Each structure stands twice: as C-alpha cells, then as structure tokens.
Tab-separated table of C-alpha atoms and ligand atoms in Angstrom:
chain	number	residue	atom	x	y	z
Z	1	MET	CA	-78.474	-42.530	24.683
Z	2	ARG	CA	-80.901	-42.405	27.201
Z	3	LEU	CA	-80.801	-44.721	30.272
Z	4	SER	CA	-84.735	-45.726	30.296
Z	5	ARG	CA	-84.001	-47.339	26.531
Z	6	TYR	CA	-80.250	-48.804	27.170
Z	7	PHE	CA	-79.633	-52.469	28.810
Z	8	LEU	CA	-77.151	-51.562	32.174
Z	9	PRO	CA	-77.922	-54.385	34.416
Z	10	VAL	CA	-76.816	-52.084	37.733
Z	11	LEU	CA	-76.323	-53.894	41.131
Z	12	LYS	CA	-77.438	-52.801	44.150
Z	13	GLU	CA	-74.911	-55.482	46.499
Z	14	ASN	CA	-71.628	-56.447	45.869
Z	15	PRO	CA	-71.431	-59.771	44.541
Z	16	SER	CA	-69.863	-61.880	46.844
Z	17	GLU	CA	-67.378	-63.906	44.035
Z	18	ALA	CA	-65.748	-60.715	43.628
Z	19	GLN	CA	-62.606	-60.549	45.485
Z	20	ILE	CA	-60.933	-57.756	44.084
Z	21	VAL	CA	-62.360	-53.753	43.417
Z	22	SER	CA	-61.974	-53.933	39.565
Z	23	HIS	CA	-64.506	-57.493	39.604
Z	24	ARG	CA	-66.606	-55.946	41.813
Z	25	LEU	CA	-67.300	-53.103	40.194
Z	26	MET	CA	-67.668	-54.584	36.316
Z	27	LEU	CA	-70.290	-56.700	37.774
Z	28	ARG	CA	-72.014	-53.872	39.566
Z	29	ALA	CA	-72.027	-51.236	36.745
Z	30	GLY	CA	-73.339	-54.095	34.346
Z	31	LEU	CA	-70.427	-54.048	32.069
Z	32	ILE	CA	-70.028	-58.041	31.885
Z	33	LYS	CA	-71.584	-61.253	33.127
Z	34	GLN	CA	-69.960	-64.316	34.117
Z	35	SER	CA	-70.952	-67.230	31.751
Z	36	ALA	CA	-69.118	-70.131	33.149
Z	37	ALA	CA	-65.316	-69.922	34.921
Z	38	GLY	CA	-62.952	-67.036	33.553
Z	39	ILE	CA	-65.765	-66.705	30.644
Z	40	TYR	CA	-67.592	-63.552	30.408
Z	41	SER	CA	-70.648	-61.832	28.528
Z	42	TRP	CA	-69.846	-58.375	27.700
Z	43	LEU	CA	-72.904	-56.236	28.068
Z	44	PRO	CA	-73.525	-53.207	26.192
Z	45	MET	CA	-71.706	-50.662	28.025
Z	46	GLY	CA	-68.819	-53.284	29.175
Z	47	PHE	CA	-68.480	-53.893	25.296
Z	48	LYS	CA	-68.277	-49.942	23.976
Z	49	ILE	CA	-65.390	-49.379	26.259
Z	50	LEU	CA	-63.430	-52.491	25.625
Z	51	ARG	CA	-64.003	-51.255	21.484
Z	52	LYS	CA	-62.623	-47.828	22.647
Z	53	LEU	CA	-59.546	-49.504	24.459
Z	54	GLU	CA	-59.654	-51.313	21.003
Z	55	ASN	CA	-59.566	-48.379	18.772
Z	56	ILE	CA	-56.128	-47.022	21.082
Z	57	VAL	CA	-54.961	-50.190	19.814
Z	58	HIS	CA	-55.045	-49.987	16.709
Z	59	GLU	CA	-54.108	-46.197	16.452
Z	60	GLU	CA	-51.509	-46.674	17.816
Z	61	GLN	CA	-49.811	-49.800	15.755
Z	62	ALA	CA	-50.868	-48.390	12.827
Z	63	ARG	CA	-48.772	-44.696	13.506
Z	64	ALA	CA	-45.688	-47.656	13.569
Z	65	GLY	CA	-46.643	-49.119	10.576
Z	66	HIS	CA	-47.878	-52.430	11.958
Z	67	LEU	CA	-50.248	-53.962	9.533
Z	68	ALA	CA	-53.840	-55.320	11.321
Z	69	MET	CA	-55.259	-58.615	10.162
Z	70	LEU	CA	-57.193	-61.610	11.935
Z	71	MET	CA	-56.240	-65.059	12.356
Z	72	PRO	CA	-59.094	-68.108	13.661
Z	73	THR	CA	-59.328	-68.935	16.965
Z	74	ILE	CA	-59.598	-72.531	16.516
Z	75	GLN	CA	-56.472	-74.043	14.457
Z	76	SER	CA	-55.283	-77.024	13.774
Z	77	ALA	CA	-53.050	-78.925	15.968
Z	78	ASP	CA	-50.422	-80.028	13.083
Z	79	LEU	CA	-48.561	-76.153	13.468
Z	80	TRP	CA	-48.197	-76.856	16.718
Z	81	HIS	CA	-47.216	-80.497	16.332
Z	82	GLU	CA	-44.254	-78.437	13.888
Z	83	SER	CA	-43.302	-76.104	16.402
Z	84	GLY	CA	-43.362	-78.619	19.389
Z	85	ARG	CA	-45.276	-76.501	21.176
Z	86	TYR	CA	-48.515	-78.777	21.176
Z	87	ASP	CA	-47.124	-80.871	24.119
Z	88	ALA	CA	-45.292	-78.309	25.681
Z	89	PHE	CA	-48.112	-75.546	26.149
Z	90	GLY	CA	-49.829	-78.240	28.252
Z	91	ASP	CA	-53.513	-78.396	30.419
Z	92	GLU	CA	-53.740	-74.557	29.583
Z	93	MET	CA	-53.953	-75.642	25.830
Z	94	LEU	CA	-58.282	-76.339	25.213
Z	95	ARG	CA	-57.941	-79.318	22.836
Z	96	ILE	CA	-60.737	-79.993	20.420
Z	97	LYS	CA	-61.684	-82.635	18.055
Z	98	ASP	CA	-63.679	-81.741	14.939
Z	99	ARG	CA	-66.819	-84.170	13.604
Z	100	GLY	CA	-64.015	-85.566	11.260
Z	101	GLY	CA	-61.795	-86.419	14.742
Z	102	ARG	CA	-59.004	-84.415	13.759
Z	103	GLU	CA	-56.929	-82.483	16.909
Z	104	MET	CA	-57.794	-78.623	16.687
Z	105	LEU	CA	-57.726	-76.269	19.468
Z	106	PHE	CA	-58.984	-73.065	20.919
Z	107	THR	CA	-55.230	-70.698	19.897
Z	108	PRO	CA	-53.812	-69.265	23.334
Z	109	THR	CA	-51.589	-67.530	21.031
Z	110	ALA	CA	-50.575	-67.459	17.057
Z	111	GLU	CA	-46.699	-67.759	16.758
Z	112	GLU	CA	-47.251	-70.900	14.856
Z	113	LEU	CA	-50.052	-69.525	12.532
Z	114	ILE	CA	-48.655	-66.408	11.606
Z	115	THR	CA	-45.426	-68.262	10.724
Z	116	ASP	CA	-47.217	-70.249	8.314
Z	117	ILE	CA	-48.655	-67.588	6.728
Z	118	PHE	CA	-45.437	-66.007	6.399
Z	119	ARG	CA	-43.687	-68.676	4.957
Z	120	SER	CA	-46.268	-69.421	2.242
Z	121	HIS	CA	-46.106	-66.015	0.887
Z	122	VAL	CA	-42.437	-64.083	1.502
Z	123	SER	CA	-38.976	-65.554	0.369
Z	124	SER	CA	-37.237	-62.507	0.125
Z	125	TYR	CA	-35.166	-59.904	1.781
Z	126	LYS	CA	-36.540	-57.227	0.083
Z	127	ASP	CA	-40.359	-57.921	1.508
Z	128	LEU	CA	-38.652	-57.395	4.987
Z	129	PRO	CA	-39.234	-55.612	7.371
Z	130	LEU	CA	-43.244	-56.990	8.163
Z	131	THR	CA	-44.862	-56.605	11.241
Z	132	MET	CA	-48.373	-58.064	11.412
Z	133	TYR	CA	-51.003	-58.188	14.370
Z	134	GLN	CA	-54.376	-58.806	15.103
Z	135	ILE	CA	-56.838	-58.566	18.022
Z	136	GLN	CA	-58.454	-61.594	18.547
Z	137	TRP	CA	-60.162	-63.945	21.410
Z	138	LYS	CA	-57.558	-66.466	23.028
Z	139	PHE	CA	-58.216	-69.065	25.464
Z	140	ARG	CA	-56.079	-70.764	28.070
Z	141	ASP	CA	-57.435	-73.111	30.520
Z	142	GLU	CA	-55.972	-71.328	33.316
Z	143	VAL	CA	-56.077	-73.574	36.538
Z	144	ARG	CA	-57.257	-70.959	38.765
Z	145	PRO	CA	-59.196	-68.267	36.518
Z	146	ARG	CA	-60.290	-65.350	39.316
Z	147	PHE	CA	-60.186	-61.406	39.678
Z	148	GLY	CA	-62.621	-61.179	36.729
Z	149	VAL	CA	-61.105	-59.967	33.297
Z	150	MET	CA	-57.669	-59.980	35.319
Z	151	ARG	CA	-56.875	-63.376	34.561
Z	152	GLY	CA	-59.953	-65.203	32.633
Z	153	ARG	CA	-59.910	-68.253	30.252
Z	154	GLU	CA	-61.329	-66.641	27.052
Z	155	PHE	CA	-59.737	-63.002	27.183
Z	156	LEU	CA	-58.940	-60.653	24.293
Z	157	MET	CA	-55.594	-59.790	22.958
Z	158	LYS	CA	-53.721	-57.495	20.873
Z	159	ASP	CA	-50.677	-59.824	19.460
Z	160	GLY	CA	-48.014	-58.955	17.136
Z	161	TYR	CA	-45.857	-60.741	15.330
Z	162	ASN	CA	-42.518	-58.993	13.669
Z	163	PHE	CA	-40.575	-60.584	10.611
Z	164	ASP	CA	-37.134	-59.036	10.127
Z	165	LEU	CA	-33.892	-60.269	8.045
Z	166	THR	CA	-30.965	-59.807	10.851
Z	167	LYS	CA	-30.986	-59.538	15.085
Z	168	GLU	CA	-30.679	-55.841	14.889
Z	169	ASP	CA	-33.765	-55.160	12.772
Z	170	ALA	CA	-35.761	-57.500	15.180
Z	171	LEU	CA	-34.162	-55.871	17.950
Z	172	HIS	CA	-35.025	-52.232	16.371
Z	173	ALA	CA	-39.056	-54.106	15.832
Z	174	TYR	CA	-39.024	-54.427	19.885
Z	175	ASN	CA	-37.709	-50.815	20.236
Z	176	ARG	CA	-40.526	-49.576	18.418
Z	177	HIS	CA	-43.344	-52.064	20.109
Z	178	LEU	CA	-41.918	-50.436	23.278
Z	179	VAL	CA	-42.599	-46.854	22.056
Z	180	SER	CA	-46.193	-47.916	20.848
Z	181	TYR	CA	-46.738	-49.721	24.107
Z	182	LEU	CA	-45.957	-46.160	25.949
Z	183	ARG	CA	-47.919	-43.818	23.712
Z	184	THR	CA	-51.423	-46.652	24.056
Z	185	TYR	CA	-50.839	-47.036	28.059
Z	186	GLU	CA	-50.661	-43.417	28.708
Z	187	ARG	CA	-53.739	-42.436	25.978
Z	188	MET	CA	-55.890	-45.334	28.615
Z	189	GLY	CA	-54.700	-42.950	31.519
Z	190	LEU	CA	-52.424	-45.759	32.783
Z	191	GLN	CA	-48.708	-45.496	33.832
Z	192	ALA	CA	-47.277	-48.930	32.816
Z	193	ILE	CA	-43.952	-49.473	33.411
Z	194	PRO	CA	-41.370	-51.606	31.142
Z	195	MET	CA	-40.070	-54.255	33.285
Z	196	ARG	CA	-37.660	-57.026	32.716
Z	197	ALA	CA	-39.053	-59.997	32.614
Z	198	ASP	CA	-39.015	-64.388	31.977
Z	199	SER	CA	-39.799	-65.486	28.424
Z	200	GLY	CA	-41.933	-68.649	29.522
Z	201	ALA	CA	-43.900	-70.334	26.976
Z	202	MET	CA	-42.972	-67.942	24.089
Z	203	GLY	CA	-39.271	-68.734	24.273
Z	204	GLY	CA	-36.210	-66.430	23.362
Z	205	ASP	CA	-34.081	-64.005	25.737
Z	206	ASP	CA	-35.076	-60.164	25.587
Z	207	THR	CA	-38.466	-59.350	26.940
Z	208	HIS	CA	-40.239	-56.661	29.008
Z	209	GLU	CA	-43.529	-56.753	30.842
Z	210	PHE	CA	-45.298	-53.827	30.873
Z	211	LEU	CA	-47.114	-53.267	35.254
Z	212	VAL	CA	-49.696	-51.469	36.370
Z	213	LEU	CA	-48.906	-50.808	39.690
Z	214	ALA	CA	-51.587	-51.885	42.110
Z	215	GLU	CA	-52.112	-54.153	45.772
Z	216	THR	CA	-54.152	-56.606	43.662
Z	217	GLY	CA	-51.578	-57.295	41.025
Z	218	GLU	CA	-50.379	-60.891	40.907
Z	219	SER	CA	-47.046	-59.776	39.774
Z	220	GLU	CA	-44.206	-59.027	42.485
Z	221	VAL	CA	-42.379	-56.245	41.028
Z	222	PHE	CA	-38.790	-54.581	42.087
Z	223	TYR	CA	-38.178	-51.367	40.717
Z	224	ASP	CA	-36.269	-47.796	41.255
Z	225	SER	CA	-38.893	-45.302	42.108
Z	226	ALA	CA	-37.066	-42.675	39.712
Z	227	VAL	CA	-39.097	-44.758	37.057
Z	228	THR	CA	-42.364	-43.436	38.135
Z	229	ASP	CA	-41.705	-39.625	36.628
Z	230	LEU	CA	-41.060	-40.952	33.290
Z	231	SER	CA	-43.417	-40.179	30.312
Z	232	PHE	CA	-43.952	-40.301	27.057
Z	233	GLY	CA	-46.150	-37.369	26.616
Z	234	ASP	CA	-46.926	-36.733	23.061
Z	235	ARG	CA	-43.157	-36.272	21.696
Z	236	GLU	CA	-42.894	-36.691	18.459
Z	237	ILE	CA	-41.094	-39.844	17.251
Z	238	ASP	CA	-39.928	-41.085	14.337
Z	239	TYR	CA	-40.746	-44.816	14.358
Z	240	SER	CA	-38.275	-46.225	11.421
Z	241	SER	CA	-35.400	-44.698	12.765
Z	242	VAL	CA	-33.270	-46.979	14.846
Z	243	GLU	CA	-32.314	-43.958	16.971
Z	244	ASP	CA	-34.644	-42.705	17.923
Z	245	CYS	CA	-36.763	-46.099	19.328
Z	246	ALA	CA	-32.998	-47.365	20.628
Z	247	ALA	CA	-33.498	-43.835	22.820
Z	248	VAL	CA	-36.741	-44.584	24.477
Z	249	MET	CA	-36.031	-47.699	25.073
Z	250	GLU	CA	-33.039	-46.115	26.787
Z	251	GLU	CA	-34.642	-43.935	28.734
Z	252	PHE	CA	-37.291	-46.358	29.365
Z	253	THR	CA	-35.450	-49.129	30.793
Z	254	THR	CA	-32.399	-48.461	31.727
Z	255	LYS	CA	-32.959	-47.790	35.479
Z	256	TYR	CA	-34.183	-50.964	37.346
Z	257	ALA	CA	-37.156	-52.322	37.273
Z	258	ARG	CA	-37.816	-55.880	37.115
Z	259	THR	CA	-40.159	-58.973	38.005
Z	260	ASP	CA	-39.770	-61.722	40.781
Z	261	GLU	CA	-38.497	-63.542	37.708
Z	262	THR	CA	-35.648	-62.076	36.933
Z	263	HIS	CA	-35.113	-59.795	40.199
Z	264	ASP	CA	-31.206	-59.324	40.995
Z	265	GLU	CA	-30.939	-58.575	44.695
Z	266	ALA	CA	-27.296	-57.512	44.307
Z	267	LEU	CA	-27.934	-54.869	41.090
Z	268	PHE	CA	-31.044	-54.029	42.985
Z	269	ASN	CA	-28.558	-52.932	45.914
Z	270	GLU	CA	-26.905	-50.692	43.560
Z	271	VAL	CA	-30.210	-48.333	43.732
Z	272	PRO	CA	-29.853	-45.639	46.649
Z	273	GLU	CA	-31.827	-46.652	48.995
Z	274	GLU	CA	-34.442	-44.060	49.688
Z	275	ARG	CA	-35.513	-44.933	45.554
Z	276	ARG	CA	-35.913	-49.194	46.066
Z	277	ARG	CA	-39.333	-50.147	45.831
Z	278	THR	CA	-41.111	-53.303	45.895
Z	279	ALA	CA	-44.633	-53.906	44.933
Z	280	ARG	CA	-47.224	-55.576	42.644
Z	281	GLY	CA	-47.922	-54.706	39.135
Z	282	ILE	CA	-50.746	-56.036	37.056
Z	283	GLU	CA	-49.368	-57.175	33.645
Z	284	VAL	CA	-51.181	-55.400	30.491
Z	285	GLY	CA	-48.237	-55.983	28.137
Z	286	GLN	CA	-45.478	-57.942	27.096
Z	287	ILE	CA	-43.158	-57.644	24.213
Z	288	PHE	CA	-40.472	-60.658	23.037
Z	289	TYR	CA	-37.467	-61.064	21.058
Z	290	PHE	CA	-37.445	-64.478	20.332
Z	291	GLY	CA	-34.995	-64.467	17.276
Z	292	THR	CA	-35.159	-67.875	15.011
Z	293	LYS	CA	-37.134	-70.160	16.958
Z	294	TYR	CA	-40.469	-70.678	14.934
Z	295	SER	CA	-38.716	-69.664	12.018
Z	296	GLU	CA	-35.849	-72.499	12.186
Z	297	ALA	CA	-38.477	-74.965	13.468
Z	298	MET	CA	-41.260	-74.226	10.763
Z	299	GLY	CA	-38.451	-73.314	7.620
Z	300	ALA	CA	-39.531	-69.456	7.352
Z	301	THR	CA	-36.349	-68.389	5.459
Z	302	VAL	CA	-35.655	-65.483	2.879
Z	303	GLN	CA	-33.237	-65.094	0.086
Z	304	GLY	CA	-30.425	-62.771	1.978
Z	305	PRO	CA	-28.501	-59.978	-0.180
Z	306	ASP	CA	-26.048	-62.313	-0.434
Z	307	GLY	CA	-28.037	-64.639	-2.345
Z	308	LYS	CA	-27.895	-67.811	0.771
Z	309	ASN	CA	-31.531	-68.688	2.313
Z	310	GLN	CA	-31.445	-67.554	5.805
Z	311	PRO	CA	-34.320	-67.762	8.725
Z	312	VAL	CA	-35.855	-64.556	9.711
Z	313	HIS	CA	-35.622	-63.024	13.043
Z	314	MET	CA	-38.899	-62.923	14.699
Z	315	GLY	CA	-40.537	-61.477	17.869
Z	316	SER	CA	-44.405	-61.530	19.571
Z	317	HIS	CA	-46.052	-58.541	21.173
Z	318	GLY	CA	-48.749	-58.561	23.138
Z	319	ILE	CA	-51.469	-56.447	24.767
Z	320	GLY	CA	-54.303	-57.707	27.563
Z	321	VAL	CA	-56.989	-55.680	25.944
Z	322	SER	CA	-59.585	-57.194	27.996
Z	323	ARG	CA	-57.563	-57.365	31.122
Z	324	LEU	CA	-56.935	-53.474	30.343
Z	325	LEU	CA	-60.400	-52.680	31.737
Z	326	GLY	CA	-59.626	-54.160	35.380
Z	327	ALA	CA	-56.482	-52.730	35.105
Z	328	ILE	CA	-57.933	-48.819	34.568
Z	329	ILE	CA	-60.387	-49.581	37.354
Z	330	GLU	CA	-58.209	-50.855	39.617
Z	331	ALA	CA	-56.016	-47.501	38.833
Z	332	SER	CA	-58.761	-45.499	38.775
Z	333	HIS	CA	-61.515	-45.449	41.249
Z	334	ASP	CA	-63.170	-44.303	44.376
Z	335	ASP	CA	-65.220	-45.857	47.697
Z	336	LYS	CA	-68.526	-44.458	45.176
Z	337	GLY	CA	-67.254	-46.650	41.893
Z	338	ILE	CA	-65.577	-46.575	39.130
Z	339	ILE	CA	-63.651	-43.140	37.378
Z	340	TRP	CA	-63.273	-43.730	33.711
Z	341	PRO	CA	-60.180	-41.553	32.113
Z	342	GLU	CA	-61.247	-39.250	29.308
Z	343	GLY	CA	-59.649	-41.591	26.787
Z	344	VAL	CA	-62.053	-44.670	27.592
Z	345	THR	CA	-64.991	-43.163	29.305
Z	346	PRO	CA	-67.988	-45.281	27.761
Z	347	PHE	CA	-69.773	-41.601	27.696
Z	348	HIS	CA	-68.651	-38.008	27.740
Z	349	ALA	CA	-71.054	-36.718	30.448
Z	350	GLY	CA	-74.149	-37.954	32.258
Z	351	ILE	CA	-77.622	-35.868	32.242
Z	352	VAL	CA	-79.530	-35.896	35.567
Z	353	ASN	CA	-82.999	-34.676	35.183
Z	354	LEU	CA	-83.921	-34.247	38.984
Z	355	LYS	CA	-87.565	-34.308	38.099
Z	356	GLN	CA	-88.793	-36.247	35.004
Z	357	GLY	CA	-91.752	-35.165	33.770
Z	358	ASP	CA	-91.475	-31.604	34.771
Z	359	ALA	CA	-92.015	-29.842	31.402
Z	360	GLU	CA	-89.044	-27.273	32.180
Z	361	ALA	CA	-86.460	-29.823	33.481
Z	362	ASP	CA	-87.419	-32.246	30.739
Z	363	ALA	CA	-87.107	-29.528	27.440
Z	364	ALA	CA	-83.630	-28.912	29.152
Z	365	CYS	CA	-82.347	-31.938	29.247
Z	366	GLU	CA	-83.294	-32.614	25.568
Z	367	ALA	CA	-81.973	-29.395	24.833
Z	368	LEU	CA	-78.455	-30.581	26.150
Z	369	TYR	CA	-78.753	-33.967	24.997
Z	370	SER	CA	-78.767	-32.333	21.338
Z	371	ALA	CA	-76.171	-29.919	22.093
Z	372	LEU	CA	-73.875	-32.347	23.206
Z	373	THR	CA	-74.605	-35.083	20.661
Z	374	LEU	CA	-73.885	-32.195	17.953
Z	375	MET	CA	-70.395	-31.599	19.218
Z	376	GLY	CA	-69.487	-35.768	19.261
Z	377	LEU	CA	-69.804	-35.895	22.746
Z	378	GLU	CA	-71.777	-38.650	23.725
Z	379	PRO	CA	-74.294	-37.816	26.409
Z	380	LEU	CA	-75.815	-40.894	28.679
Z	381	TYR	CA	-78.851	-39.194	29.921
Z	382	ASP	CA	-80.877	-40.714	32.912
Z	383	ASP	CA	-84.502	-40.100	32.107
Z	384	ARG	CA	-85.758	-42.942	34.107
Z	385	ASN	CA	-88.269	-42.100	37.349
Z	386	GLU	CA	-86.081	-42.552	39.760
Z	387	ARG	CA	-85.474	-40.663	43.027
Z	388	ALA	CA	-81.912	-38.232	42.769
Z	389	GLY	CA	-80.178	-40.043	45.701
Z	390	GLY	CA	-80.348	-43.287	43.045
Z	391	LYS	CA	-79.509	-41.480	39.966
Z	392	PHE	CA	-76.358	-39.971	41.467
Z	393	ALA	CA	-75.933	-43.134	42.825
Z	394	SER	CA	-75.923	-44.921	39.651
Z	395	MET	CA	-73.900	-42.312	38.039
Z	396	ASP	CA	-70.927	-42.455	40.381
Z	397	LEU	CA	-71.241	-46.030	40.048
Z	398	VAL	CA	-70.791	-46.180	36.218
Z	399	GLY	CA	-67.952	-43.173	36.626
Z	400	LEU	CA	-68.404	-41.031	33.761
Z	401	PRO	CA	-66.101	-38.245	34.120
Z	402	TRP	CA	-69.071	-35.292	33.866
Z	403	ARG	CA	-72.480	-35.009	35.021
Z	404	ILE	CA	-74.551	-32.307	34.826
Z	405	THR	CA	-77.771	-32.220	37.000
Z	406	VAL	CA	-81.249	-30.470	35.800
Z	407	GLY	CA	-83.464	-29.424	38.349
Z	408	PRO	CA	-86.293	-26.868	38.500
Z	409	ARG	CA	-85.099	-24.701	41.156
Z	410	GLY	CA	-81.495	-24.490	39.275
Z	411	LEU	CA	-83.588	-23.496	36.055
Z	412	LYS	CA	-84.986	-20.675	37.892
Z	413	ASN	CA	-82.013	-19.029	37.806
Z	414	GLY	CA	-81.154	-20.041	34.766
Z	415	VAL	CA	-78.359	-22.097	35.513
Z	416	VAL	CA	-77.304	-26.105	35.452
Z	417	GLU	CA	-74.584	-27.751	37.779
Z	418	LEU	CA	-71.482	-29.354	36.584
Z	419	THR	CA	-69.771	-32.039	38.354
Z	420	SER	CA	-66.616	-33.296	38.000
Z	421	ARG	CA	-66.917	-36.928	38.718
Z	422	ARG	CA	-62.912	-37.590	39.749
Z	423	THR	CA	-62.387	-34.431	41.911
Z	424	GLY	CA	-66.074	-34.121	43.022
Z	425	GLU	CA	-66.323	-30.622	42.345
Z	426	SER	CA	-69.321	-28.778	41.121
Z	427	GLU	CA	-70.198	-25.500	39.364
Z	428	GLU	CA	-73.357	-24.006	38.374
Z	429	MET	CA	-73.739	-22.002	35.255
Z	430	PRO	CA	-75.953	-21.742	32.086
Z	431	PRO	CA	-76.465	-24.757	30.155
Z	432	GLU	CA	-74.786	-23.140	27.402
Z	433	ALA	CA	-71.698	-22.701	29.542
Z	434	ALA	CA	-71.691	-26.398	30.821
Z	435	VAL	CA	-71.533	-27.701	27.115
Z	436	GLN	CA	-69.030	-25.599	25.974
Z	437	LYS	CA	-67.369	-26.535	29.010
Z	438	LEU	CA	-67.240	-30.051	27.924
Z	439	GLY	CA	-66.709	-29.381	24.353
P	1	LIG	N1	-55.747	-65.340	30.979
P	1	LIG	C1	-55.284	-63.794	31.466
P	1	LIG	N2	-56.362	-63.272	31.146
P	1	LIG	C2	-56.367	-62.156	30.625
P	1	LIG	N3	-55.131	-61.441	29.764
P	1	LIG	C3	-54.159	-62.392	29.749
P	1	LIG	C4	-54.567	-63.897	30.466
P	1	LIG	N4	-52.838	-64.183	29.915
P	1	LIG	C5	-52.546	-63.364	29.262
P	1	LIG	N5	-53.221	-62.349	29.197
P	1	LIG	C6	-52.720	-61.033	28.773
P	1	LIG	O1	-51.885	-61.187	27.426
P	1	LIG	C7	-51.042	-60.442	27.735
P	1	LIG	C8	-49.967	-61.150	25.999
P	1	LIG	O2	-49.797	-62.603	27.013
P	1	LIG	S1	-48.751	-63.034	26.461
P	1	LIG	O3	-48.784	-64.864	27.286
P	1	LIG	O4	-47.644	-62.097	27.531
P	1	LIG	N6	-47.407	-62.866	25.100
P	1	LIG	C9	-48.292	-63.751	23.860
P	1	LIG	O5	-49.186	-64.298	24.512
P	1	LIG	C10	-47.450	-63.103	23.032
P	1	LIG	N7	-48.247	-64.102	22.161
P	1	LIG	C11	-47.815	-61.938	23.012
P	1	LIG	S2	-47.931	-61.638	21.043
P	1	LIG	C12	-50.366	-60.844	29.031
P	1	LIG	O6	-49.636	-59.231	28.897
P	1	LIG	C13	-51.645	-60.369	29.700
P	1	LIG	O7	-51.860	-58.682	29.454
C-alpha cells in the first residue's frame, strides 16, 4: 500500500479522552474513530488488523473441528422470554421495538438463538458432538464504556456453543476450547493465562477466563508465578482425544490462578510465598460449561442410545476479538507507539523514502515494493513529500515490525537500512538482502 493513497488519519496529539495507552495509540495511529460512547468506526488499518485477528480465530476453531456460522445481531425477544433471561439481563440489553411494535433486541450473546437452531434440527445423539460458532457484533449497554475498544458497547466477539450428549462429553468440549484458545492467543503474540472465574450472566458452574497481565486490566487476579512459564507452543494435539485435551487442561489450570471473584486466600497461601502474585489482567476470553440450563428451558433434547429423550449438555465459549486489539497494544508498545507482533501486523514492513522525487531513491523504493509484494509480504510505502523525521515518527507510531529506509547516500554505497521496530537495531545491507531477510 502507498501511504499517499491510503486513509490513515494519524493524530499528532494525545486525545484527551483516552486514559490508557492502547486507547490513546489506537486513536493516534488512525485505527478507529469513536462515533458514540463505546461505539467505533474501524478505519482501514484498524479494520485490516481486526480481520487478521478474525482469521486466526477462524483457523484455530477449524483446527478444533468447530463449525463457523453466522447469526443475526437483531433478535426477537421471544426466545429470551423462553429462557427467562429477558429481564435478568437488565439494562445492559438494548431493547428495540420494530414498526409492528414487536419486542426485539440487539443481541449481547446468543445462547438462546443457537439453542433454538439446534432444537429445530437435531433430535438424535448420533448427530452429536456438535460445536458451532460465530464471529459477530454484540451490544451491551455498559453503564461505563471506557478505555476505547477494551470496554465498548458495540464489540466483536467470537461466540461458540457446544452440544453434547453427556457432561463428560461437554467437559471434553470445554477442554478442547481451552486448547484452541491457548494456541489462538499465542499466535497473536499474547500470553493469556486461564484462571478460575465466576459464571455470572451465562450461568453454570465451570468457567475459566483468559487474562493478559496488564496494569490497566480491569480484572484483579491472584496467581502462582509458575503459570507464566507455561506455553503451548506448536505441539501437535489430537483434539478428538479426551486424554490429550484433559492433559493440557491439567497442565495449564492446576497451579493457582484465579480472578478476584473466585479468589481463595487459604488456598493461595499454599503457594510458596515467593511465587504468590497479585496483578491486574485484561479478560480476552472466557469458556463456560453450563450443562442443561438452556436445553431444559428450551426443550433442546435428543434421543439417547437408550431411546429416551434427554436434554443436551452445553457450554459457550467467547473471545473478545475487538478487545484483543487493545490488549495486544497494552502488551506490546513503547514510548514511540505500537509494536505489532508479526502474526497480526497490518503490513510487514514500512518503506521510508528519504528523498521523494529523487529518481534513484524512488526507483529503489519501487523495486523494494514490488519484490516484497511478490513474496506475499505487504509493504506500506511512505511515498509522501514529508521530511524524514515525520516519516520515522509515523512509522514508529503505527508499529510495523520492520522499516526499510532508502536514501541517495546509502544507495551510493549500494545499501538501504533495515530497522527492527521491537529492538530499534538498524543494519545496512543491499536492498536484495533486506528483502531476503524479511522473507
Ligand atoms: N463490553 C465489552 N467490550 C469488549 N469486549 C467485551 C465486552 N464484554 C465482553 N467482551 C469480551 O467478550 C468475551 C466473551 O464475553 S462473555 O460475556 O465472557 N461470554 C459470553 O458472552 C458467552 N456467550 C461466550 S460465547 C469476554 O471474555 C471479553 O473478552
């Protein structure tokens, strides 16, 4: 992409309304623009990153054997009356009347609708296990939307729902989701620690939240520092194996790690004192097992092997896709701006031309642009007639992992400068070598 043809409204000053660094940087880097409290427009670069996050979520859900689908954002209140959550959800639910005066709502979550779809078409245990998920916008009329996309009112969520014949099968689905989440967050360059949490409005008993440690996190957490040494890595796992998934659950959730809602001081004191940590975290996902709460309320039953009809066991599993942009920036930035992990960066390298209009420099930039594009690496070429300092400042703010600086002096020696955004280290090398290094 050429910056002269892009839409990237970078702000020079820190917006006064932004209280945390990720909110500040998302506005300054021209990723989002607030349209109302807690509601944002996603400008081209912000939207490009959001789609990268969605793609990672889709890939890891597919790897786990979960089926992608899409439900509407506007739902009839009927199903919510049936489940008894219409009133229970309270003021967070945005209630709407259509032209016929029918009660509708902008969905805050979708247990009711997915259960209705299931009960309309599935009646035999032979069709189980079944997990379907969507990546869809939600609305929750938060009493205090704040911190930008971190606590929005309209936000993007991956919400997945499993339907199983028995509690054991549903707990395997729970563990399978934990595995898929560990991989998902690591691919985004995040360490998201699973912690015992409270089930709140979703109901049920077993639930873990996934938290990214950050001072600006809204959740207070208590954990054994040993959990920060765990990583899933690129190990192979058989998602259909109950043992394999249970082993990962065991490995990642045996040591003490809880949110304040479930914190148990006595248990915490059993952790060796030098390993006890209290911190704040950003909740980037949560998985739930809630048994037959919805299937009984809504008559979602299957005929079991014994011929008897029984309500299915369910769970729901969410990832805060739009919140993740904020979480990643909180975890990866410096005083100059964002530092995007390679797995989610909107462009792989910035090309900075120190002398736009200089025939040799322009030609070298065009050659780099084509070579990188041919390799499938998306460059962002700052071809504007700006002074070098301004170009460097924009590139640092936007946070691409690499910057290639091209100038007439360097070209005289047959070199360009390759700079790593994370380390700030620069190295001079021939243009071809820079392309190879990024490849
Ligand atoms: N106001 C919000 N703004 C941004 N992200 C949010 C907001 N509320 C929740 N989320 C994200 O959405 C994830 C899932 O939300 S949840 O309430 O925990 N779970 C559910 O709604 C279940 N139905 C999961 S399918 C959270 O872990 C969080 O990362």
